Amino acid sequence: MSVRIIVGLDGTETGERALAFARDLASHYEACEITVAYVIEWSPFTFQTAEENEKRHKRREEEISIATTRIVAPAVDALKEAGFNASGVVKHGDVAETLNRIAADNNASQIVVGRTSSGSITKRIFGSASQNLVVMASVPVTVVV
Amino acid sequence: MNHFKIFSTAAATTLLAPAAMAQGIDAKVNEAFATVTGPFVNFIFAPIPGTSFPWIVLWLVAAATIFSIYFGFVQFRFFGHAIRLVKGDYSDPNDAGEVSHFQALATALSGTVGLGNIAGVAVAVGIGGPGATFWMILAGLLGMASKFTECTLGVKFRNEYADGSVSGGPMYYISKGFTQLGLPGGKILAVLFAIFCILGSLGGGNMFQSNQAHAQIANIVGDYPGWITGIVFAAIVYAVIVGGIKSIANVTEKIVPFMGILYVGSALVILIVNYHLIGWAIGQVFAGAFTGLGVAGGMVGALIQGFRRAAFSNEAGVGSAAIAHSAVKTKEPITEGFVSLLEPLIDTVVICTMTALVIIISQQLIMEETSGHYLMNEAGTGIATVGGNTGVALTSAAFGSSISWFPYLLAVAVILFAFSTMISWSYYGLKAWTYLFGEGKTTELLFKIIFCVFVVIGAAASLGPVIDFSDAAIFAMAVVNIAALYPLMKLVKAELDSYSARLKSGEIRAFKH
């Protein structure tokens, strides 16, 4: 049975390091698939104007397309070129919750993410996405610094 | 941005006009406005022959009652389900990033929660006495069924365009629904609705808002000509709806909900501090509801005021909310109907009642000690109040009697509420406008400019003619909308039956438990 690793990217350098770590990890397995995931931070409980709501579907498509072409697709292509079995996914939602769900839906054996900087007040209070993921994940999580 | 420049230059020039002339402008605007709108207002509020009861009030309440009975009191049966829908329990995680039930509800609420809850209630209680509160709550509870009907149809018959953007509302469900049922006249009714929707957006959604915002500012800084507030407001509205300065709208959308919570919180604090008076206040509400306690028109007077202000505040049956709710992402139109029925509950049953209780408890309404009846003011137009306050000033005085700094907070809240309501209604009006004249940059710009001009007129005119026209225009929307809802309600019933059956059989399941 093939092993699946989920790598959470955020478009930063630490994300790249997480990806490199996952590659290294995957090379130890005989059959391993890497799923590159990018989560667009989104909450169903925000306040929007009627006009924003009207255009929301279109905006969502644009967001997904930008994340795919700029971040996920290049990473997947590079992995494939290097001979790995790779796929990509872009989702909206709470970062920790969504990465965990992607892992569960794909029967992944672990999640690799980069450490997010914890400078802002909100992050100090509510924790960063990687902190939250470590707390709630249903599979082992590696946080790459 | 060019338009903005021209506009602000014009505004600056006008601002330099002498102060003496300024008061004259207000008076002229007021007079002209009252003359032009008089016949329309008189028609809408015409009493049923042989009584003093306006037919429009009966029209709204009868509809809300019929919908409540026809759908087996859906507002109570599906109340819990509505809460779970808003929480997102039934939302497909794969739809994350689309408009959620919560967002559609919050957007619709920001269009309704506002001055109707603060100034409108003060008008109701100031004229109809505490008893008006009882009828307001009743109208709110029944109105939940009207809202359910129109918002289900709004989603069911919305237009979905190739790029995924959506447009919905009564004009769409009337014309498409009538075609589906093979009924004639759908197009005519839809056009009629669109015309009244434009008037409503200029009236209750605009002039009433700028009028009361000005009253609130003048109440704090002292009297000054209304058109000055009007021009400042118009310039900001213009910057948002024409200039596309999203940051202003975004900030407002985020502050307004907190203002709402702060408002209800403050009202709760006042009620808790005066807990020994709550029993008495509730007694006044019930006594006033059935006897009138000496108000003009007695029990009927209280009832008319309560129903009228409830309808103006929660807009159930008016059709406006159907426009806002249409943007939701759902495969089941009826789910948005369930969610929308929370709107009159939050707006009228909770927030309006809070305002009314604070006004009653703060004893701003002057009562004759011996008879327990309320005294009329000199003009005989309403109950005499401490300091002769009406509208938003009455609410402000009521809150201020317990929390001295509250009028300042209220002033900020009123301005923000007024602003967010204007932005919402400019959208409703625009949707009706583009339904009539087609979509296009020039036609849209024309409407937006007209909208801004009415901001100025609203601030300059006095409360009486403005509130009459605002009510009349919004109720005219209800005349058309409800007339169309009767034949269309069987389509909603079919949706309700199918959905309930599938919910019971377990075909529709929650994603979260």
XYZ file of C-alpha atoms in Angstrom:
658
model
C 0.000 0.000 0.000
C 1.261 3.406 -0.895
C 1.948 5.996 1.794
C 0.547 9.473 1.417
C 2.088 12.633 2.844
C 0.234 15.955 2.856
C 2.401 19.066 2.585
C 0.776 22.340 3.553
C 2.230 25.264 1.607
C 1.705 28.927 2.397
C 3.722 30.558 -0.354
C 6.643 31.390 1.968
C 10.159 30.082 2.370
C 9.279 27.854 5.307
C 6.675 26.240 3.073
C 9.447 25.444 0.609
C 11.475 23.875 3.414
C 8.457 21.789 4.393
C 8.223 20.613 0.804
C 11.941 19.698 0.750
C 11.513 17.799 4.002
C 8.546 15.879 2.588
C 10.561 14.971 -0.514
C 13.330 13.661 1.647
C 10.841 11.696 3.680
C 9.101 10.296 0.614
C 12.355 9.069 -0.866
C 12.609 6.599 2.039
C 9.412 4.856 1.016
C 9.019 2.454 -1.824
C 5.650 3.806 -2.869
C 4.714 7.270 -1.662
C 2.420 9.974 -2.941
C 2.839 13.601 -1.938
C -0.251 15.808 -1.927
C 0.602 19.491 -2.049
C -2.146 21.453 -0.287
C -2.785 25.178 -0.154
C -5.544 26.478 2.088
C -7.022 29.912 1.458
C -7.932 31.307 4.870
C -11.706 31.802 4.841
C -14.487 31.798 7.415
C -18.224 31.375 6.821
C -18.840 33.803 9.678
C -17.635 37.111 8.236
C -19.626 40.195 7.307
C -19.818 41.153 3.655
C -21.705 43.618 1.512
C -24.427 42.452 -0.879
C -22.186 43.326 -3.783
C -19.331 41.180 -2.452
C -21.783 38.290 -2.017
C -23.016 38.658 -5.581
C -19.471 38.344 -6.948
C -18.263 35.807 -4.373
C -18.408 32.741 -6.635
C -16.295 34.472 -9.271
C -13.772 35.686 -6.645
C -13.500 32.158 -5.242
C -12.719 30.733 -8.667
C -10.071 33.430 -9.150
C -8.508 32.744 -5.753
C -8.328 29.022 -6.471
C -6.866 29.613 -9.905
C -4.178 32.004 -8.582
C -3.188 29.634 -5.764
C -3.048 26.730 -8.197
C -0.959 28.400 -10.881
C 1.403 30.309 -8.584
C 1.982 27.877 -5.738
C 0.539 24.400 -6.060
C 1.085 23.559 -9.734
C 4.808 24.551 -9.795
C 5.436 22.445 -6.663
C 3.592 19.440 -8.093
C 5.439 19.768 -11.415
C 8.819 19.922 -9.667
C 7.971 16.827 -7.624
C 6.861 14.925 -10.708
C 10.009 15.923 -12.540
C 12.040 14.554 -9.659
C 10.217 11.259 -10.114
C 7.728 11.524 -7.262
C 4.091 10.624 -7.397
C 2.427 13.986 -6.660
C -0.938 15.761 -6.723
C -2.207 19.155 -5.645
C -5.268 20.556 -3.905
C -6.516 24.071 -3.126
C -9.268 24.602 -0.564
C -10.925 27.433 1.340
C -11.386 27.301 5.087
C -9.660 27.373 8.440
C -6.080 26.328 7.665
C -5.597 23.766 10.455
C -9.076 22.283 10.150
C -8.909 22.032 6.374
C -5.428 20.451 6.245
C -6.588 17.890 8.770
C -9.689 17.147 6.690
C -7.631 16.786 3.511
C -5.415 14.297 5.365
C -8.427 12.347 6.620
C -10.176 12.326 3.224
C -7.033 11.018 1.504
C -6.040 8.481 4.158
C -2.739 10.300 4.578
C -0.239 8.982 7.075
C 1.158 12.353 8.019
C 1.122 16.111 7.451
C 4.179 18.314 6.956
C 3.885 22.079 7.389
C 6.212 25.008 7.814
C 6.243 26.941 11.068
C 4.342 30.172 10.672
C 5.799 33.240 12.317
C 3.897 34.153 15.460
C 4.375 37.888 15.584
C 0.864 39.273 15.593
C -1.376 39.630 18.610
C -4.110 37.440 17.148
C -1.642 34.623 16.654
C -0.420 35.019 20.229
C -3.980 34.706 21.472
C -5.490 32.166 19.109
C -2.342 30.332 18.077
C -0.907 30.048 14.599
C -2.254 27.657 11.990
C 0.587 25.167 12.597
C 0.075 25.290 16.379
C -3.633 24.637 15.934
C -2.920 21.827 13.514
C -0.608 20.101 15.990
C -3.309 20.281 18.637
C -6.215 19.020 16.503
C -4.634 16.735 13.895
C -5.726 13.115 13.649
C -2.420 12.011 12.032
C 1.207 12.783 12.998
C 2.323 16.328 12.073
C 5.837 17.524 11.338
C 6.434 21.258 11.730
C 9.484 22.320 9.744
C 11.338 25.427 10.926
C -12.574 59.375 -9.568
C -13.387 62.286 -11.859
C -16.993 62.173 -10.775
C -15.907 62.348 -7.196
C -13.877 65.493 -7.887
C -16.728 67.250 -9.652
C -19.050 66.263 -6.863
C -16.823 67.487 -4.056
C -16.155 70.779 -5.829
C -19.885 71.323 -6.167
C -20.337 70.411 -2.524
C -17.649 72.849 -1.413
C -19.206 75.688 -3.407
C -22.598 75.040 -1.887
C -21.113 74.902 1.597
C -19.977 78.493 1.231
C -23.577 79.714 0.874
C -24.667 82.132 3.603
C -26.212 80.584 6.707
C -29.447 82.557 6.406
C -30.088 81.119 2.996
C -29.306 77.712 4.391
C -32.365 77.505 6.612
C -34.406 78.694 3.631
C -33.150 75.797 1.533
C -34.295 73.310 4.164
C -37.768 74.848 4.307
C -38.115 74.914 0.516
C -36.944 71.318 0.123
C -39.372 70.269 2.804
C -42.342 72.065 1.273
C -41.684 70.877 -2.269
C -41.125 67.345 -1.073
C -44.362 67.184 0.929
C -46.391 68.511 -2.027
C -44.946 66.069 -4.526
C -45.260 62.969 -2.387
C -48.605 63.809 -0.743
C -51.015 61.975 -3.092
C -48.907 58.790 -3.123
C -48.662 58.794 0.679
C -52.392 59.412 1.026
C -53.228 56.495 -1.229
C -50.992 54.021 0.592
C -52.263 55.020 4.021
C -55.910 55.392 3.036
C -58.160 53.919 5.736
C -60.516 51.051 5.058
C -63.850 52.770 4.312
C -65.834 53.378 7.477
C -62.836 52.825 9.783
C -59.594 54.584 10.683
C -57.583 51.443 9.934
C -55.133 51.823 6.994
C -55.736 49.042 4.477
C -52.005 48.545 3.974
C -51.475 47.449 7.577
C -54.242 44.878 7.234
C -52.712 43.757 3.935
C -49.335 43.019 5.583
C -50.687 41.355 8.693
C -53.236 39.274 6.806
C -50.467 38.009 4.512
C -48.148 37.161 7.419
C -51.010 35.321 9.141
C -52.000 33.427 5.991
C -48.388 32.367 5.323
C -47.984 31.296 8.963
C -51.069 29.087 8.774
C -50.434 27.805 5.233
C -46.922 26.647 6.138
C -48.047 25.203 9.467
C -46.178 27.802 11.544
C -42.887 27.066 9.846
C -41.258 29.796 11.983
C -41.624 27.634 15.086
C -41.351 24.145 13.563
C -38.097 24.834 11.741
C -36.593 27.318 14.151
C -33.980 24.877 15.477
C -33.172 23.734 11.958
C -32.652 27.359 10.909
C -30.096 27.831 13.701
C -28.229 24.687 12.617
C -28.188 25.901 9.006
C -26.671 29.226 10.086
C -24.074 27.400 12.178
C -23.068 25.587 8.995
C -23.985 22.092 10.198
C -25.560 21.300 6.828
C -22.988 23.099 4.666
C -20.934 20.933 2.317
C -17.229 21.487 3.164
C -16.542 21.456 -0.581
C -18.532 24.677 -0.881
C -16.161 26.480 1.493
C -15.318 29.896 0.079
C -18.799 30.447 -1.338
C -21.406 32.691 0.326
C -22.509 30.923 3.515
C -25.951 30.999 5.134
C -24.498 33.125 7.912
C -23.073 35.651 5.461
C -26.318 35.965 3.507
C -28.235 36.454 6.765
C -25.714 38.989 8.091
C -25.837 40.987 4.850
C -29.635 41.032 4.864
C -29.655 41.995 8.543
C -27.291 44.909 8.005
C -29.892 46.259 5.585
C -32.736 45.933 8.091
C -31.207 46.447 11.524
C -30.723 50.130 11.891
C -32.817 53.183 12.364
C -36.060 51.241 12.218
C -34.990 49.636 15.464
C -33.876 52.859 17.128
C -35.916 55.717 15.684
C -38.828 53.698 14.288
C -39.613 52.092 17.617
C -39.467 55.482 19.312
C -41.998 56.753 16.782
C -44.249 53.733 17.417
C -44.128 54.015 21.197
C -44.232 57.828 21.061
C -47.515 57.775 19.116
C -49.054 54.399 19.891
C -47.882 54.120 23.507
C -46.295 51.063 25.161
C -49.062 48.867 23.724
C -47.570 49.332 20.258
C -44.733 47.059 21.443
C -47.100 44.104 21.824
C -48.399 44.458 18.270
C -44.872 45.012 17.007
C -43.737 41.690 18.517
C -46.785 39.901 17.127
C -46.146 41.375 13.688
C -42.509 40.298 13.973
C -43.408 36.703 14.830
C -45.945 36.439 12.010
C -43.636 38.286 9.623
C -41.128 35.434 9.925
C -43.414 33.366 7.658
C -43.586 36.145 5.030
C -39.815 36.403 5.013
C -39.524 32.626 4.686
C -41.809 32.633 1.642
C -40.107 35.450 -0.241
C -36.528 34.375 0.449
C -37.148 30.781 -0.641
C -38.539 32.127 -3.915
C -35.657 34.595 -4.182
C -33.099 31.781 -4.268
C -35.284 29.434 -6.333
C -35.780 31.886 -9.193
C -32.533 33.860 -9.088
C -30.550 34.505 -12.251
C -27.197 32.759 -12.382
C -24.836 34.189 -14.951
C -22.014 32.499 -16.839
C -19.348 33.990 -14.541
C -21.168 32.591 -11.495
C -22.491 35.925 -10.221
C -26.129 35.943 -9.169
C -29.066 38.353 -9.227
C -32.273 37.613 -7.436
C -35.268 39.223 -5.877
C -38.990 39.692 -6.337
C -38.691 41.056 -9.869
C -37.105 37.756 -10.918
C -39.359 35.381 -8.996
C -42.505 37.235 -9.993
C -41.796 37.103 -13.715
C -40.271 33.598 -13.778
C -42.692 32.111 -11.237
C -45.750 33.405 -13.058
C -44.408 31.982 -16.319
C -43.855 28.604 -14.654
C -47.413 28.567 -13.342
C -48.771 29.805 -16.670
C -50.226 32.920 -15.060
C -50.560 36.221 -16.940
C -49.249 39.591 -15.746
C -45.964 38.441 -14.218
C -43.885 40.873 -16.205
C -46.142 43.834 -15.369
C -46.065 43.050 -11.654
C -42.283 42.612 -11.757
C -41.838 45.998 -13.412
C -44.210 47.589 -10.910
C -42.249 46.052 -8.059
C -38.989 47.335 -9.499
C -40.392 50.877 -9.696
C -41.526 50.787 -6.059
C -38.246 49.208 -5.021
C -36.400 52.183 -6.489
C -38.703 54.556 -4.582
C -38.231 52.487 -1.424
C -34.495 52.572 -1.783
C -34.646 56.353 -2.096
C -37.126 56.681 0.773
C -36.717 54.309 3.704
C -33.361 53.086 2.500
C -31.953 56.544 2.067
C -33.846 59.720 3.031
C -35.135 58.377 6.339
C -31.604 57.281 7.189
C -29.902 60.579 6.374
C -32.739 62.477 8.051
C -32.336 60.646 11.343
C -28.550 60.664 11.168
C -28.715 64.427 10.872
C -31.201 64.659 13.752
C -28.820 62.654 15.903
C -25.795 64.791 15.084
C -27.778 68.015 15.570
C -28.969 66.681 18.898
C -25.377 66.566 20.099
C -23.638 69.501 18.443
C -26.648 71.836 18.285
C -28.993 72.707 15.452
C -27.584 73.439 12.011
C -28.979 73.116 8.472
C -29.680 69.544 7.420
C -28.347 69.865 3.896
C -24.796 70.188 5.295
C -24.998 66.713 6.861
C -26.684 65.598 3.662
C -23.811 66.716 1.450
C -21.157 65.152 3.679
C -23.100 61.883 3.767
C -23.779 61.983 0.049
C -20.074 62.487 -0.626
C -19.158 59.419 1.462
C -21.912 57.289 -0.094
C -20.775 58.477 -3.520
C -17.186 57.539 -2.723
C -18.305 54.014 -1.872
C -20.923 53.214 -4.497
C -19.432 55.136 -7.420
C -15.807 55.560 -6.436
C -15.651 51.922 -5.410
C -13.754 52.770 -2.229
C -14.311 49.393 -0.642
C -12.399 50.165 2.536
C -15.192 52.430 3.847
C -17.861 49.802 3.205
C -15.654 47.069 4.645
C -14.983 48.996 7.828
C -18.689 49.750 8.242
C -19.687 46.149 7.611
C -17.339 45.055 10.345
C -18.206 47.725 12.912
C -21.981 47.602 12.474
C -22.455 44.094 13.960
C -20.465 45.111 17.028
C -22.521 48.277 17.323
C -25.633 46.098 17.210
C -24.316 43.878 19.982
C -23.232 46.910 22.008
C -26.686 48.443 21.556
C -28.534 45.341 22.731
C -25.972 44.904 25.532
C -26.510 48.467 26.758
C -30.279 47.982 26.628
C -29.895 44.789 28.682
C -27.756 46.606 31.258
C -30.405 49.318 31.620
C -33.125 46.667 31.990
C -31.095 44.745 34.585
C -30.344 47.893 36.601
C -34.058 48.743 36.545
C -35.172 45.164 37.064
C -37.840 46.236 39.555
C -39.591 48.146 36.745
C -39.596 45.347 34.173
C -42.803 43.810 35.511
C -44.494 47.198 35.424
C -43.221 47.889 31.868
C -44.533 44.555 30.601
C -47.832 45.357 32.300
C -47.915 48.668 30.419
C -47.251 46.852 27.142
C -50.180 44.473 27.659
C -52.536 47.082 29.105
C -51.678 49.478 26.284
C -52.105 46.804 23.631
C -55.765 46.267 24.476
C -56.867 49.610 25.921
C -54.441 52.099 24.396
C -53.936 53.813 27.791
C -55.300 57.061 26.407
C -53.228 57.254 23.202
C -54.732 58.701 20.033
C -56.942 56.071 18.451
C -56.849 53.851 21.573
C -56.143 50.180 21.033
C -56.397 50.519 17.243
C -53.920 53.396 17.354
C -51.423 51.261 19.268
C -51.985 48.359 16.893
C -51.521 50.434 13.744
C -48.311 51.981 15.040
C -46.929 48.635 16.182
C -47.666 46.840 12.927
C -46.528 49.751 10.798
C -43.172 50.187 12.503
C -42.559 46.429 12.683
C -43.060 46.139 8.947
C -40.836 49.130 8.327
C -38.150 47.696 10.582
C -38.032 44.029 9.520
C -39.346 44.505 5.969
C -41.158 41.128 6.027
C -43.349 40.908 2.935
C -41.606 43.894 1.361
C -39.339 41.746 -0.796
C -36.085 43.596 -0.171
C -34.493 40.780 1.843
C -35.078 38.355 -1.025
C -32.563 40.378 -3.019
C -29.885 40.076 -0.309
C -30.548 36.409 0.493
C -30.342 35.325 -3.151
C -26.540 35.268 -3.149
C -26.228 32.231 -0.881
C -24.590 29.010 -2.094
C -27.081 26.196 -1.645
C -28.681 23.448 -3.659
C -31.868 23.757 -1.609
C -33.547 27.175 -2.008
C -35.724 26.487 1.018
C -32.725 26.385 3.364
C -32.252 30.108 2.822
C -35.959 30.552 3.566
C -35.427 28.885 6.943
C -32.404 31.061 7.642
C -34.221 34.242 6.647
C -37.011 33.635 9.126
C -34.511 34.446 11.873
C -34.310 37.986 10.538
C -37.623 39.386 11.849
C -36.936 37.563 15.109
C -33.566 39.245 15.653
C -34.677 42.557 14.235
C -38.129 43.016 15.685
C -38.735 40.552 18.479
C -35.320 41.098 20.087
C -33.852 44.478 19.147
C -37.052 46.518 18.719
C -38.463 45.152 21.965
C -35.277 46.161 23.795
C -35.600 49.741 22.547
C -39.284 49.880 23.450
C -38.706 48.547 26.975
C -35.903 51.039 27.616
C -38.129 53.926 26.488
C -40.980 52.732 28.716
C -38.779 52.040 31.745
C -36.927 55.345 31.500
C -40.361 57.002 31.783
C -39.791 59.426 28.963
C -43.489 59.242 28.097
C -45.411 61.597 30.346
C -48.218 59.923 32.246
C -51.056 61.435 34.223
C -50.587 60.078 37.735
C -54.269 59.772 38.645
C -55.714 58.089 35.562
C -52.608 56.150 34.485
C -53.225 57.464 30.975
C -50.576 59.072 28.802
C -50.802 62.794 28.126
C -50.953 64.019 24.554
C -48.489 66.602 23.247
C -49.686 70.076 22.324
C -50.056 69.333 18.642
C -52.028 66.190 19.455
C -49.788 64.106 17.214
C -48.419 61.821 19.896
C -47.689 61.282 23.554
C -46.033 64.168 25.402
C -42.419 63.285 26.193
C -39.818 64.683 28.587
C -38.201 67.515 26.612
C -40.607 66.967 23.695
C -38.326 64.411 22.028
C -39.486 62.239 19.132
C -37.826 59.642 16.930
C -34.178 58.919 17.547
C -33.922 61.788 20.078
C -36.471 59.993 22.257
C -34.442 56.769 22.218
C -31.299 58.763 22.919
C -32.905 60.511 25.913
C -34.238 57.194 27.219
C -30.834 55.507 27.133
C -29.159 58.731 28.331
C -31.294 58.844 31.470
C -29.534 55.684 32.684
C -26.149 55.875 30.961
C -25.125 59.523 30.642
C -22.567 59.021 27.853
C -24.852 56.745 25.834
C -26.164 59.475 23.488
C -22.622 59.859 22.112
C -22.314 56.147 21.474
C -25.811 56.130 19.992
C -24.889 58.989 17.682
C -22.001 56.957 16.322
C -24.204 53.841 16.089
C -26.974 55.746 14.293
C -24.556 57.178 11.747
C -23.031 53.777 11.079
C -26.406 52.009 10.946
C -27.733 54.703 8.638
C -24.702 54.363 6.447
C -24.788 50.576 6.207
C -28.532 50.621 5.499
C -27.957 53.158 2.728
C -25.247 51.000 1.162
C -27.529 47.927 1.314
C -30.494 49.768 -0.135
C -28.438 51.406 -2.851
C -27.756 47.829 -3.952
C -31.442 46.822 -3.793
C -32.409 49.954 -5.712
C -29.687 49.351 -8.263
C -30.859 45.766 -8.840
C -34.376 47.059 -9.526
C -32.981 49.832 -11.704
C -30.894 47.460 -13.841
C -33.891 45.111 -14.072
C -35.803 47.978 -15.693
C -33.109 49.694 -17.707
C -30.567 46.971 -18.283
C -27.058 46.647 -16.980
C -24.472 49.130 -18.121
C -22.023 51.626 -16.694
C -23.986 54.760 -17.628
C -27.400 53.594 -16.439
C -25.893 52.348 -13.177
C -24.024 55.629 -12.638
C -27.217 57.591 -13.230
C -29.018 55.686 -10.489
C -26.130 56.099 -8.078
C -26.089 59.867 -8.624
C -29.866 60.090 -8.086
C -29.366 58.066 -4.903
C -26.788 60.558 -3.610
C -29.037 63.547 -4.391
C -31.758 61.983 -2.254
C -29.322 61.669 0.651
C -29.181 65.474 0.686
C -32.958 65.907 0.309
C -33.562 63.451 3.156
C -31.280 65.281 5.543
C -32.817 68.664 4.678
C -36.505 67.697 4.900
C -38.287 67.381 8.256
C -39.158 64.002 9.774
C -42.920 64.054 9.047
C -42.960 64.079 5.221
C -39.811 61.925 5.038
C -41.157 59.167 7.257
C -44.511 59.208 5.447
C -42.927 58.892 2.025
C -40.421 56.280 3.244
C -43.175 54.132 4.682
C -45.396 54.618 1.655
C -42.693 53.600 -0.823
C -41.674 50.538 1.161
C -45.287 49.489 1.658
C -45.974 49.945 -2.052
C -43.302 47.285 -2.628
C -45.216 45.037 -0.249
C -48.467 45.578 -2.152
C -46.976 44.123 -5.324
C -44.771 41.539 -3.642
C -47.512 40.026 -1.492
C -50.012 40.039 -4.348
C -47.513 37.860 -6.222
C -46.642 35.687 -3.214
C -50.203 34.322 -2.953
C -50.155 32.453 -6.276
C -46.475 31.556 -5.834
C -46.756 30.167 -2.310
C -47.726 26.714 -3.549
C -44.271 26.410 -5.121
C -42.746 27.080 -1.702
C -45.100 24.538 -0.155
C -43.907 21.892 -2.623
C -40.304 22.691 -1.673
C -41.173 22.533 2.026
C -42.929 19.167 1.711
C -40.121 17.648 -0.324
C -37.419 18.988 1.994
C -39.157 17.880 5.206
C -39.668 14.396 3.767
C -36.024 14.097 2.788
C -34.906 15.476 6.137
C -37.057 12.894 7.913
C -35.895 9.995 5.737
C -32.260 10.913 6.399
C -31.544 11.770 2.767
C -30.550 15.260 3.859
C -27.902 14.848 6.503
C -25.827 17.206 8.545
C -22.119 17.319 7.751
C -21.448 18.243 11.364
C -23.182 16.971 14.442
